[in-house]
PDB file of C-alpha atoms (C1' of nucleotides) in Angstrom:
ATOM      1  CA  MET A   1     -43.434   1.840 -18.776  1.00 42.00           C
ATOM      2  CA  THR A   2     -39.938   2.966 -18.115  1.00 36.00           C
ATOM      3  CA  THR A   3     -39.255   0.039 -15.890  1.00 36.00           C
ATOM      4  CA  ALA A   4     -36.011   0.509 -14.064  1.00 37.00           C
ATOM      5  CA  SER A   5     -35.187  -2.967 -15.235  1.00 40.00           C
ATOM      6  CA  PRO A   6     -31.450  -3.245 -14.739  1.00 40.00           C
ATOM      7  CA  ALA A   7     -30.964  -4.422 -18.319  1.00 40.00           C
ATOM      8  CA  PRO A   8     -29.290  -7.561 -17.027  1.00 42.00           C
ATOM      9  CA  SER A   9     -27.044  -7.782 -20.015  1.00 45.00           C
ATOM     10  CA  SER A  10     -26.732 -11.493 -19.424  1.00 55.00           C
ATOM     11  CA  ARG A  11     -23.171 -10.885 -18.395  1.00 69.00           C
ATOM     12  CA  ASP A  12     -23.289 -11.528 -14.710  1.00 80.00           C
ATOM     13  CA  LEU A  13     -20.202 -11.758 -12.590  1.00 89.00           C
ATOM     14  CA  PRO A  14     -19.906 -14.108  -9.622  1.00 93.00           C
ATOM     15  CA  HIS A  15     -19.735 -12.369  -6.280  1.00 96.00           C
ATOM     16  CA  PRO A  16     -19.457 -13.974  -2.876  1.00 97.00           C
ATOM     17  CA  ALA A  17     -22.520 -13.500  -0.711  1.00 97.00           C
ATOM     18  CA  ARG A  18     -22.034 -11.313   2.309  1.00 97.00           C
ATOM     19  CA  GLU A  19     -21.737 -14.279   4.650  1.00 95.00           C
ATOM     20  CA  GLU A  20     -19.128 -15.867   2.438  1.00 96.00           C
ATOM     21  CA  ILE A  21     -16.701 -12.996   2.737  1.00 97.00           C
ATOM     22  CA  ARG A  22     -13.716 -14.034   4.831  1.00 97.00           C
ATOM     23  CA  LEU A  23     -11.485 -11.674   6.736  1.00 98.00           C
ATOM     24  CA  GLU A  24      -8.364 -13.483   5.559  1.00 98.00           C
ATOM     25  CA  GLY A  25      -9.500 -13.025   1.984  1.00 98.00           C
ATOM     26  CA  VAL A  26     -10.125  -9.322   2.444  1.00 98.00           C
ATOM     27  CA  LEU A  27      -6.737  -8.840   4.052  1.00 98.00           C
ATOM     28  CA  HIS A  28      -5.035 -10.769   1.310  1.00 98.00           C
ATOM     29  CA  ALA A  29      -6.796  -8.711  -1.325  1.00 98.00           C
ATOM     30  CA  LEU A  30      -5.636  -5.507   0.331  1.00 98.00           C
ATOM     31  CA  SER A  31      -2.069  -6.653   0.935  1.00 98.00           C
ATOM     32  CA  ASP A  32      -1.132  -5.803  -2.633  1.00 98.00           C
ATOM     33  CA  PRO A  33      -0.103  -2.163  -3.140  1.00 97.00           C
ATOM     34  CA  LEU A  34      -1.922  -1.894  -6.439  1.00 97.00           C
ATOM     35  CA  ARG A  35      -5.149  -3.296  -5.064  1.00 98.00           C
ATOM     36  CA  LEU A  36      -4.921  -1.158  -1.962  1.00 98.00           C
ATOM     37  CA  ARG A  37      -4.547   1.853  -4.214  1.00 97.00           C
ATOM     38  CA  ILE A  38      -7.606   0.875  -6.213  1.00 97.00           C
ATOM     39  CA  VAL A  39      -9.677   0.545  -3.068  1.00 98.00           C
ATOM     40  CA  ARG A  40      -8.424   3.871  -1.783  1.00 97.00           C
ATOM     41  CA  GLU A  41      -9.451   5.653  -4.960  1.00 96.00           C
ATOM     42  CA  LEU A  42     -12.773   3.894  -4.945  1.00 96.00           C
ATOM     43  CA  ALA A  43     -13.397   5.007  -1.381  1.00 97.00           C
ATOM     44  CA  ALA A  44     -12.215   8.545  -2.099  1.00 95.00           C
ATOM     45  CA  GLU A  45     -14.523   8.995  -5.055  1.00 92.00           C
ATOM     46  CA  GLY A  46     -17.417   7.296  -3.354  1.00 90.00           C
ATOM     47  CA  VAL A  47     -19.028   6.290  -6.618  1.00 92.00           C
ATOM     48  CA  GLU A  48     -18.696   3.433  -9.048  1.00 91.00           C
ATOM     49  CA  LEU A  49     -15.764   3.769 -11.383  1.00 93.00           C
ATOM     50  CA  SER A  50     -14.916   2.030 -14.604  1.00 93.00           C
ATOM     51  CA  CYS A  51     -11.779  -0.053 -14.840  1.00 92.00           C
ATOM     52  CA  SER A  52     -10.290   2.370 -17.325  1.00 90.00           C
ATOM     53  CA  TYR A  53     -10.630   5.213 -14.843  1.00 93.00           C
ATOM     54  CA  PHE A  54      -7.554   3.906 -13.113  1.00 93.00           C
ATOM     55  CA  ASP A  55      -4.184   4.577 -14.646  1.00 91.00           C
ATOM     56  CA  LEU A  56      -2.205   1.670 -13.303  1.00 94.00           C
ATOM     57  CA  PRO A  57       1.404   0.867 -14.180  1.00 95.00           C
ATOM     58  CA  VAL A  58       0.523  -2.602 -15.464  1.00 96.00           C
ATOM     59  CA  THR A  59      -1.087  -4.030 -18.554  1.00 96.00           C
ATOM     60  CA  LYS A  60      -4.809  -4.417 -18.919  1.00 95.00           C
ATOM     61  CA  SER A  61      -4.602  -8.151 -18.382  1.00 95.00           C
ATOM     62  CA  THR A  62      -3.020  -7.589 -15.022  1.00 97.00           C
ATOM     63  CA  THR A  63      -5.539  -4.912 -14.172  1.00 97.00           C
ATOM     64  CA  THR A  64      -8.340  -7.336 -14.895  1.00 96.00           C
ATOM     65  CA  HIS A  65      -6.663  -9.865 -12.641  1.00 97.00           C
ATOM     66  CA  HIS A  66      -6.436  -7.464  -9.711  1.00 98.00           C
ATOM     67  CA  PHE A  67     -10.023  -6.355 -10.047  1.00 98.00           C
ATOM     68  CA  ARG A  68     -11.064  -9.968 -10.070  1.00 97.00           C
ATOM     69  CA  VAL A  69      -9.142 -10.694  -6.879  1.00 98.00           C
ATOM     70  CA  LEU A  70     -10.889  -7.781  -5.216  1.00 98.00           C
ATOM     71  CA  ARG A  71     -14.276  -8.980  -6.416  1.00 97.00           C
ATOM     72  CA  GLU A  72     -13.753 -12.630  -5.503  1.00 97.00           C
ATOM     73  CA  ASN A  73     -12.738 -11.660  -2.010  1.00 98.00           C
ATOM     74  CA  GLY A  74     -15.826  -9.539  -1.562  1.00 97.00           C
ATOM     75  CA  VAL A  75     -14.151  -6.149  -1.478  1.00 98.00           C
ATOM     76  CA  ILE A  76     -15.736  -4.661  -4.577  1.00 97.00           C
ATOM     77  CA  ARG A  77     -18.810  -5.235  -6.689  1.00 96.00           C
ATOM     78  CA  GLN A  78     -18.497  -5.268 -10.449  1.00 96.00           C
ATOM     79  CA  VAL A  79     -21.343  -4.684 -12.846  1.00 94.00           C
ATOM     80  CA  TYR A  80     -21.333  -4.305 -16.581  1.00 92.00           C
ATOM     81  CA  GLU A  81     -22.739  -1.117 -17.984  1.00 89.00           C
ATOM     82  CA  GLY A  82     -22.491  -1.178 -21.721  1.00 86.00           C
ATOM     83  CA  THR A  83     -18.892  -1.792 -22.656  1.00 87.00           C
ATOM     84  CA  ALA A  84     -17.650  -0.490 -19.344  1.00 91.00           C
ATOM     85  CA  LYS A  85     -17.456  -2.453 -16.145  1.00 93.00           C
ATOM     86  CA  MET A  86     -18.270  -0.381 -13.134  1.00 96.00           C
ATOM     87  CA  ASN A  87     -16.568  -1.053  -9.825  1.00 96.00           C
ATOM     88  CA  GLY A  88     -17.961  -0.132  -6.449  1.00 96.00           C
ATOM     89  CA  LEU A  89     -16.807  -0.754  -2.908  1.00 97.00           C
ATOM     90  CA  ARG A  90     -19.005  -3.205  -0.980  1.00 97.00           C
ATOM     91  CA  ARG A  91     -19.026  -0.853   1.940  1.00 97.00           C
ATOM     92  CA  VAL A  92     -22.419  -1.906   3.273  1.00 97.00           C
ATOM     93  CA  ASP A  93     -21.506  -5.568   3.362  1.00 98.00           C
ATOM     94  CA  LEU A  94     -18.072  -5.001   4.794  1.00 98.00           C
ATOM     95  CA  ASP A  95     -19.365  -2.641   7.451  1.00 98.00           C
ATOM     96  CA  ALA A  96     -21.990  -5.164   8.451  1.00 97.00           C
ATOM     97  CA  LEU A  97     -19.493  -7.993   8.690  1.00 97.00           C
ATOM     98  CA  PHE A  98     -16.574  -6.105  10.185  1.00 97.00           C
ATOM     99  CA  PRO A  99     -17.779  -2.884  11.766  1.00 96.00           C
ATOM    100  CA  GLY A 100     -15.233  -0.132  11.542  1.00 96.00           C
ATOM    101  CA  LEU A 101     -12.634  -2.223   9.812  1.00 98.00           C
ATOM    102  CA  LEU A 102     -12.836  -0.618   6.400  1.00 98.00           C
ATOM    103  CA  ASP A 103     -12.568   2.873   7.825  1.00 97.00           C
ATOM    104  CA  SER A 104      -9.606   1.872   9.952  1.00 98.00           C
ATOM    105  CA  LEU A 105      -7.903   0.348   6.963  1.00 98.00           C
ATOM    106  CA  LEU A 106      -8.516   3.406   4.812  1.00 98.00           C
ATOM    107  CA  ALA A 107      -7.327   5.682   7.579  1.00 98.00           C
ATOM    108  CA  ALA A 108      -4.228   3.555   8.043  1.00 98.00           C
ATOM    109  CA  ALA A 109      -3.516   3.637   4.326  1.00 97.00           C
ATOM    110  CA  ALA A 110      -4.002   7.400   4.235  1.00 97.00           C
ATOM    111  CA  HIS A 111      -1.754   7.774   7.248  1.00 96.00           C
ATOM    112  CA  GLN A 112       0.966   5.767   5.629  1.00 96.00           C
ATOM    113  CA  ALA A 113       0.611   7.570   2.331  1.00 95.00           C
ATOM    114  CA  ALA A 114       1.013  10.886   4.111  1.00 95.00           C
ATOM    115  CA  ARG A 115       4.151   9.587   5.773  1.00 91.00           C
ATOM    116  CA  HIS A 116       5.852   8.055   2.770  1.00 82.00           C
ATOM    117  CA  ASP A 117       4.490   8.527  -0.695  1.00 68.00           C
ATOM    118  CA  GLU A 118       3.123  12.016  -0.610  1.00 69.00           C
ATOM    119  CA  PRO A 119       5.396  14.933   0.265  1.00 70.00           C
TER     120      PRO A 119
ATOM    121  CA  MET B   1      23.648  -4.668  42.103  1.00 42.00           C
ATOM    122  CA  THR B   2      20.878  -6.686  40.633  1.00 36.00           C
ATOM    123  CA  THR B   3      21.042  -4.759  37.432  1.00 36.00           C
ATOM    124  CA  ALA B   4      17.987  -5.436  35.364  1.00 38.00           C
ATOM    125  CA  SER B   5      20.448  -6.050  32.595  1.00 39.00           C
ATOM    126  CA  PRO B   6      18.379  -7.800  29.960  1.00 40.00           C
ATOM    127  CA  ALA B   7      20.906 -10.618  29.770  1.00 40.00           C
ATOM    128  CA  PRO B   8      21.257 -10.001  26.063  1.00 42.00           C
ATOM    129  CA  SER B   9      21.972 -13.617  25.372  1.00 45.00           C
ATOM    130  CA  SER B  10      23.817 -12.543  22.233  1.00 53.00           C
ATOM    131  CA  ARG B  11      20.995 -13.993  20.243  1.00 67.00           C
ATOM    132  CA  ASP B  12      19.310 -10.953  18.863  1.00 78.00           C
ATOM    133  CA  LEU B  13      16.605 -11.110  16.265  1.00 87.00           C
ATOM    134  CA  PRO B  14      16.129  -8.487  13.545  1.00 92.00           C
ATOM    135  CA  HIS B  15      12.992  -6.411  13.880  1.00 95.00           C
ATOM    136  CA  PRO B  16      11.822  -3.622  11.605  1.00 96.00           C
ATOM    137  CA  ALA B  17      11.822  -0.202  13.228  1.00 97.00           C
ATOM    138  CA  ARG B  18       8.434   1.318  13.792  1.00 97.00           C
ATOM    139  CA  GLU B  19       8.702   3.589  10.769  1.00 95.00           C
ATOM    140  CA  GLU B  20       9.637   0.666   8.582  1.00 96.00           C
ATOM    141  CA  ILE B  21       6.419  -1.208   9.218  1.00 97.00           C
ATOM    142  CA  ARG B  22       4.257  -1.193   6.110  1.00 97.00           C
ATOM    143  CA  LEU B  23       0.521  -1.602   6.075  1.00 98.00           C
ATOM    144  CA  GLU B  24       0.680  -4.008   3.150  1.00 98.00           C
ATOM    145  CA  GLY B  25       3.129  -6.152   5.085  1.00 98.00           C
ATOM    146  CA  VAL B  26       0.929  -6.232   8.159  1.00 98.00           C
ATOM    147  CA  LEU B  27      -2.097  -7.173   6.084  1.00 98.00           C
ATOM    148  CA  HIS B  28      -0.183  -9.847   4.296  1.00 98.00           C
ATOM    149  CA  ALA B  29       1.064 -11.269   7.582  1.00 98.00           C
ATOM    150  CA  LEU B  30      -2.484 -11.417   8.903  1.00 98.00           C
ATOM    151  CA  SER B  31      -3.996 -12.864   5.750  1.00 98.00           C
ATOM    152  CA  ASP B  32      -2.904 -16.354   6.748  1.00 98.00           C
ATOM    153  CA  PRO B  33      -5.363 -18.182   9.015  1.00 97.00           C
ATOM    154  CA  LEU B  34      -2.618 -19.643  11.163  1.00 97.00           C
ATOM    155  CA  ARG B  35      -0.908 -16.316  11.677  1.00 98.00           C
ATOM    156  CA  LEU B  36      -4.178 -14.540  12.351  1.00 98.00           C
ATOM    157  CA  ARG B  37      -4.899 -17.153  14.991  1.00 97.00           C
ATOM    158  CA  ILE B  38      -1.511 -16.619  16.606  1.00 97.00           C
ATOM    159  CA  VAL B  39      -2.086 -12.882  16.783  1.00 98.00           C
ATOM    160  CA  ARG B  40      -5.544 -13.384  18.225  1.00 97.00           C
ATOM    161  CA  GLU B  41      -4.240 -15.584  21.010  1.00 96.00           C
ATOM    162  CA  LEU B  42      -1.425 -13.152  21.667  1.00 96.00           C
ATOM    163  CA  ALA B  43      -3.892 -10.311  21.964  1.00 97.00           C
ATOM    164  CA  ALA B  44      -6.262 -12.336  24.114  1.00 95.00           C
ATOM    165  CA  GLU B  45      -3.583 -13.288  26.615  1.00 91.00           C
ATOM    166  CA  GLY B  46      -2.046  -9.856  26.585  1.00 89.00           C
ATOM    167  CA  VAL B  47       1.343 -11.160  27.653  1.00 92.00           C
ATOM    168  CA  GLU B  48       4.357 -12.586  25.909  1.00 91.00           C
ATOM    169  CA  LEU B  49       3.982 -16.218  25.015  1.00 94.00           C
ATOM    170  CA  SER B  50       6.502 -18.845  24.036  1.00 93.00           C
ATOM    171  CA  CYS B  51       6.272 -20.450  20.642  1.00 92.00           C
ATOM    172  CA  SER B  52       5.456 -23.786  22.231  1.00 91.00           C
ATOM    173  CA  TYR B  53       2.438 -22.301  23.942  1.00 93.00           C
ATOM    174  CA  PHE B  54       0.615 -22.558  20.665  1.00 93.00           C
ATOM    175  CA  ASP B  55      -0.651 -25.915  19.568  1.00 91.00           C
ATOM    176  CA  LEU B  56      -0.675 -25.459  15.849  1.00 94.00           C
ATOM    177  CA  PRO B  57      -1.562 -28.159  13.335  1.00 95.00           C
ATOM    178  CA  VAL B  58       1.780 -27.860  11.542  1.00 96.00           C
ATOM    179  CA  THR B  59       5.323 -28.934  12.194  1.00 96.00           C
ATOM    180  CA  LYS B  60       7.804 -26.923  14.189  1.00 95.00           C
ATOM    181  CA  SER B  61       9.588 -25.786  11.055  1.00 96.00           C
ATOM    182  CA  THR B  62       6.419 -24.298   9.704  1.00 97.00           C
ATOM    183  CA  THR B  63       5.627 -22.690  13.034  1.00 97.00           C
ATOM    184  CA  THR B  64       9.028 -21.036  13.037  1.00 96.00           C
ATOM    185  CA  HIS B  65       8.351 -19.773   9.532  1.00 97.00           C
ATOM    186  CA  HIS B  66       5.041 -18.173  10.478  1.00 98.00           C
ATOM    187  CA  PHE B  67       6.461 -16.495  13.550  1.00 98.00           C
ATOM    188  CA  ARG B  68       9.240 -15.098  11.432  1.00 97.00           C
ATOM    189  CA  VAL B  69       6.797 -13.659   8.920  1.00 98.00           C
ATOM    190  CA  LEU B  70       4.947 -11.958  11.745  1.00 98.00           C
ATOM    191  CA  ARG B  71       8.166 -10.561  13.167  1.00 97.00           C
ATOM    192  CA  GLU B  72       9.589  -9.383   9.853  1.00 97.00           C
ATOM    193  CA  ASN B  73       6.383  -7.529   9.087  1.00 98.00           C
ATOM    194  CA  GLY B  74       6.438  -5.798  12.437  1.00 97.00           C
ATOM    195  CA  VAL B  75       3.416  -7.480  13.969  1.00 98.00           C
ATOM    196  CA  ILE B  76       5.168  -9.214  16.855  1.00 97.00           C
ATOM    197  CA  ARG B  77       8.390  -8.833  18.792  1.00 96.00           C
ATOM    198  CA  GLN B  78      10.452 -11.904  19.572  1.00 96.00           C
ATOM    199  CA  VAL B  79      13.001 -12.168  22.361  1.00 94.00           C
ATOM    200  CA  TYR B  80      14.945 -15.142  23.593  1.00 91.00           C
ATOM    201  CA  GLU B  81      14.507 -16.082  27.214  1.00 89.00           C
ATOM    202  CA  GLY B  82      16.565 -19.108  27.996  1.00 85.00           C
ATOM    203  CA  THR B  83      15.574 -21.852  25.627  1.00 86.00           C
ATOM    204  CA  ALA B  84      12.204 -20.335  24.991  1.00 91.00           C
ATOM    205  CA  LYS B  85      11.473 -17.531  22.563  1.00 93.00           C
ATOM    206  CA  MET B  86       8.881 -15.168  23.860  1.00 96.00           C
ATOM    207  CA  ASN B  87       6.465 -13.515  21.460  1.00 96.00           C
ATOM    208  CA  GLY B  88       4.639 -10.273  22.094  1.00 96.00           C
ATOM    209  CA  LEU B  89       2.319  -8.137  20.017  1.00 97.00           C
ATOM    210  CA  ARG B  90       3.835  -4.803  18.975  1.00 97.00           C
ATOM    211  CA  ARG B  91       0.677  -3.067  20.011  1.00 97.00           C
ATOM    212  CA  VAL B  92       2.282   0.236  20.896  1.00 97.00           C
ATOM    213  CA  ASP B  93       4.009   0.543  17.551  1.00 97.00           C
ATOM    214  CA  LEU B  94       1.013  -0.577  15.560  1.00 98.00           C
ATOM    215  CA  ASP B  95      -1.335   1.732  17.433  1.00 98.00           C
ATOM    216  CA  ALA B  96       1.001   4.634  16.845  1.00 97.00           C
ATOM    217  CA  LEU B  97       1.283   3.927  13.134  1.00 97.00           C
ATOM    218  CA  PHE B  98      -2.282   2.876  12.431  1.00 97.00           C
ATOM    219  CA  PRO B  99      -4.569   4.115  15.195  1.00 96.00           C
ATOM    220  CA  GLY B 100      -7.459   1.790  15.809  1.00 96.00           C
ATOM    221  CA  LEU B 101      -6.497  -0.659  13.130  1.00 98.00           C
ATOM    222  CA  LEU B 102      -5.355  -3.492  15.360  1.00 98.00           C
ATOM    223  CA  ASP B 103      -8.474  -3.344  17.473  1.00 97.00           C
ATOM    224  CA  SER B 104     -10.669  -3.288  14.387  1.00 98.00           C
ATOM    225  CA  LEU B 105      -8.844  -6.280  12.999  1.00 98.00           C
ATOM    226  CA  LEU B 106      -9.112  -8.213  16.242  1.00 98.00           C
ATOM    227  CA  ALA B 107     -12.769  -7.346  16.554  1.00 98.00           C
ATOM    228  CA  ALA B 108     -13.354  -8.405  12.962  1.00 98.00           C
ATOM    229  CA  ALA B 109     -11.580 -11.700  13.581  1.00 97.00           C
ATOM    230  CA  ALA B 110     -13.575 -12.306  16.735  1.00 97.00           C
ATOM    231  CA  HIS B 111     -16.747 -11.449  14.908  1.00 96.00           C
ATOM    232  CA  GLN B 112     -15.978 -13.901  12.175  1.00 96.00           C
ATOM    233  CA  ALA B 113     -14.959 -16.624  14.619  1.00 95.00           C
ATOM    234  CA  ALA B 114     -18.250 -16.238  16.440  1.00 95.00           C
ATOM    235  CA  ARG B 115     -20.041 -16.626  13.150  1.00 91.00           C
ATOM    236  CA  HIS B 116     -18.207 -19.602  11.715  1.00 83.00           C
ATOM    237  CA  ASP B 117     -15.672 -21.492  13.768  1.00 68.00           C
ATOM    238  CA  GLU B 118     -17.140 -21.415  17.219  1.00 69.00           C
ATOM    239  CA  PRO B 119     -20.581 -22.884  17.827  1.00 69.00           C
TER     240      PRO B 119
ATOM    241  C1'  DC C   1      28.892 -34.405  31.752  1.00 76.55           C
ATOM    242  C1'  DG C   2      24.848 -36.397  29.183  1.00 76.55           C
ATOM    243  C1'  DG C   3      20.723 -35.916  27.639  1.00 76.55           C
ATOM    244  C1'  DC C   4      16.365 -33.260  26.951  1.00 76.55           C
ATOM    245  C1'  DT C   5      13.714 -29.598  25.133  1.00 76.55           C
ATOM    246  C1'  DC C   6      13.179 -25.565  22.363  1.00 76.55           C
ATOM    247  C1'  DG C   7      13.840 -23.597  18.406  1.00 76.55           C
ATOM    248  C1'  DT C   8      16.851 -22.678  13.850  1.00 76.55           C
ATOM    249  C1'  DA C   9      18.789 -23.527   9.280  1.00 76.55           C
ATOM    250  C1'  DC C  10      18.788 -25.636   5.049  1.00 76.55           C
ATOM    251  C1'  DG C  11      17.059 -28.119   1.231  1.00 76.55           C
ATOM    252  C1'  DA C  12      13.186 -29.802  -1.291  1.00 76.55           C
ATOM    253  C1'  DT C  13       8.586 -29.695  -3.270  1.00 76.55           C
ATOM    254  C1'  DA C  14       4.118 -28.573  -4.533  1.00 76.55           C
ATOM    255  C1'  DG C  15       1.088 -25.035  -5.107  1.00 76.55           C
ATOM    256  C1'  DA C  16      -0.213 -20.192  -5.514  1.00 76.55           C
ATOM    257  C1'  DC C  17       0.562 -15.419  -7.105  1.00 76.55           C
ATOM    258  C1'  DT C  18       1.899 -11.802 -10.481  1.00 76.55           C
ATOM    259  C1'  DT C  19       2.746 -10.523 -14.780  1.00 76.55           C
ATOM    260  C1'  DC C  20       2.584 -10.576 -19.607  1.00 76.55           C
ATOM    261  C1'  DG C  21       1.077 -11.411 -24.625  1.00 76.55           C
ATOM    262  C1'  DT C  22      -2.212 -12.820 -27.807  1.00 76.55           C
ATOM    263  C1'  DA C  23      -6.627 -13.829 -29.271  1.00 76.55           C
ATOM    264  C1'  DG C  24     -11.361 -13.269 -28.607  1.00 76.55           C
ATOM    265  C1'  DT C  25     -16.254 -11.386 -27.114  1.00 76.55           C
ATOM    266  C1'  DA C  26     -19.703  -7.720 -26.160  1.00 76.55           C
ATOM    267  C1'  DC C  27     -21.393  -3.240 -26.907  1.00 76.55           C
ATOM    268  C1'  DG C  28     -22.080   1.188 -29.258  1.00 76.55           C
ATOM    269  C1'  DG C  29     -21.500   4.522 -33.243  1.00 76.55           C
ATOM    270  C1'  DG C  30     -21.006   5.891 -37.973  1.00 76.55           C
TER     271       DG C  30
ATOM    272  C1'  DC D   1     -22.611  -3.593 -41.338  1.00 76.55           C
ATOM    273  C1'  DC D   2     -17.997  -2.710 -39.952  1.00 76.55           C
ATOM    274  C1'  DC D   3     -14.961  -0.870 -36.761  1.00 76.55           C
ATOM    275  C1'  DG D   4     -13.243   0.940 -32.412  1.00 76.55           C
ATOM    276  C1'  DT D   5     -13.378   0.518 -27.473  1.00 76.55           C
ATOM    277  C1'  DA D   6     -13.587  -2.094 -23.130  1.00 76.55           C
ATOM    278  C1'  DC D   7     -12.629  -5.933 -21.088  1.00 76.55           C
ATOM    279  C1'  DT D   8     -11.971 -11.243 -20.816  1.00 76.55           C
ATOM    280  C1'  DA D   9      -9.884 -15.859 -21.358  1.00 76.55           C
ATOM    281  C1'  DC D  10      -6.162 -18.659 -21.842  1.00 76.55           C
ATOM    282  C1'  DG D  11      -1.534 -20.039 -21.728  1.00 76.55           C
ATOM    283  C1'  DA D  12       3.207 -19.258 -20.195  1.00 76.55           C
ATOM    284  C1'  DA D  13       7.069 -17.716 -17.392  1.00 76.55           C
ATOM    285  C1'  DG D  14       9.097 -16.307 -13.214  1.00 76.55           C
ATOM    286  C1'  DT D  15       8.708 -15.559  -8.443  1.00 76.55           C
ATOM    287  C1'  DC D  16       6.960 -16.246  -3.896  1.00 76.55           C
ATOM    288  C1'  DT D  17       4.726 -19.137  -0.221  1.00 76.55           C
ATOM    289  C1'  DA D  18       3.613 -22.958   2.750  1.00 76.55           C
ATOM    290  C1'  DT D  19       4.883 -27.125   4.142  1.00 76.55           C
ATOM    291  C1'  DC D  20       7.767 -30.771   5.408  1.00 76.55           C
ATOM    292  C1'  DG D  21      12.017 -33.609   6.970  1.00 76.55           C
ATOM    293  C1'  DT D  22      16.391 -33.840   8.747  1.00 76.55           C
ATOM    294  C1'  DA D  23      20.284 -32.100  10.976  1.00 76.55           C
ATOM    295  C1'  DC D  24      22.054 -28.764  14.101  1.00 76.55           C
ATOM    296  C1'  DG D  25      22.972 -25.113  18.176  1.00 76.55           C
ATOM    297  C1'  DA D  26      21.686 -23.189  22.901  1.00 76.55           C
ATOM    298  C1'  DG D  27      20.210 -23.531  27.261  1.00 76.55           C
ATOM    299  C1'  DC D  28      18.492 -26.293  31.462  1.00 76.55           C
ATOM    300  C1'  DC D  29      18.330 -30.339  34.681  1.00 76.55           C
ATOM    301  C1'  DG D  30      19.621 -34.422  36.789  1.00 76.55           C
TER     302       DG D  30
END
DNA sequence: CGGCTCGTACGATAGACTTCGTAGTACGGG
DNA sequence: CCCGTACTACGAAGTCTATCGTACGAGCCG
């Protein structure tokens, strides 16, 4: 049977449970421009994206570090899929914990981007 | 005439203009538990409060440091009034820059406090 | 005036954060 | 099976942060 077994490639990454996510941690994770940018792209695309999708102005080591900060603070979920690691926003968890916060943050970031970065 | 001259005690503190306030800075300022707590009390009282109003578990030096971080990131406004320094939320500026964000953040903090800190 | 309170400034320290480079592991394709 | 790709782990360097202690300046009150 074509069981939809998630092929749990034995490479599991530690994620905080929903109740363990702390607001301070989320804010800290998003207070870095690079990480905020990652989250914005993730939210814009709406689907899971591989790390290499992002073209960040830092080395891969640093990229790994930033993705880990986002994961450890409960902002994103990371799952291996073959050689790629897919990243998805934990929108459901965040919305349950902090209703409306994520949307406000994304709107604020978009607002600011429209004011400064983009012409 | 009893001019409402603000008695500009010649001790003026540098504040960022509204347009200079950066989302990353605000998030960073609020990612510290002590500073988040200060902002929550400020929002709850709704009026300007002196530094000594807060009974924080750190020394006065550290308190000064945290208030400065909040001011330099545009979260609060500080004005001298005699020997006291009054602190007020820059709600108008923040609401203009990031509509709804402050309320979402305060609600999220209250939510979390209800879940963990308070019984 | 003398002292008190409020808050600052400065220096110091320990810890955390960001970034990198190198070396290594896991998966998939020829 | 060997190699390329994707990402990690570890160590190192530099910077930033949080905290403190002590010493100081600015107003208020007796």
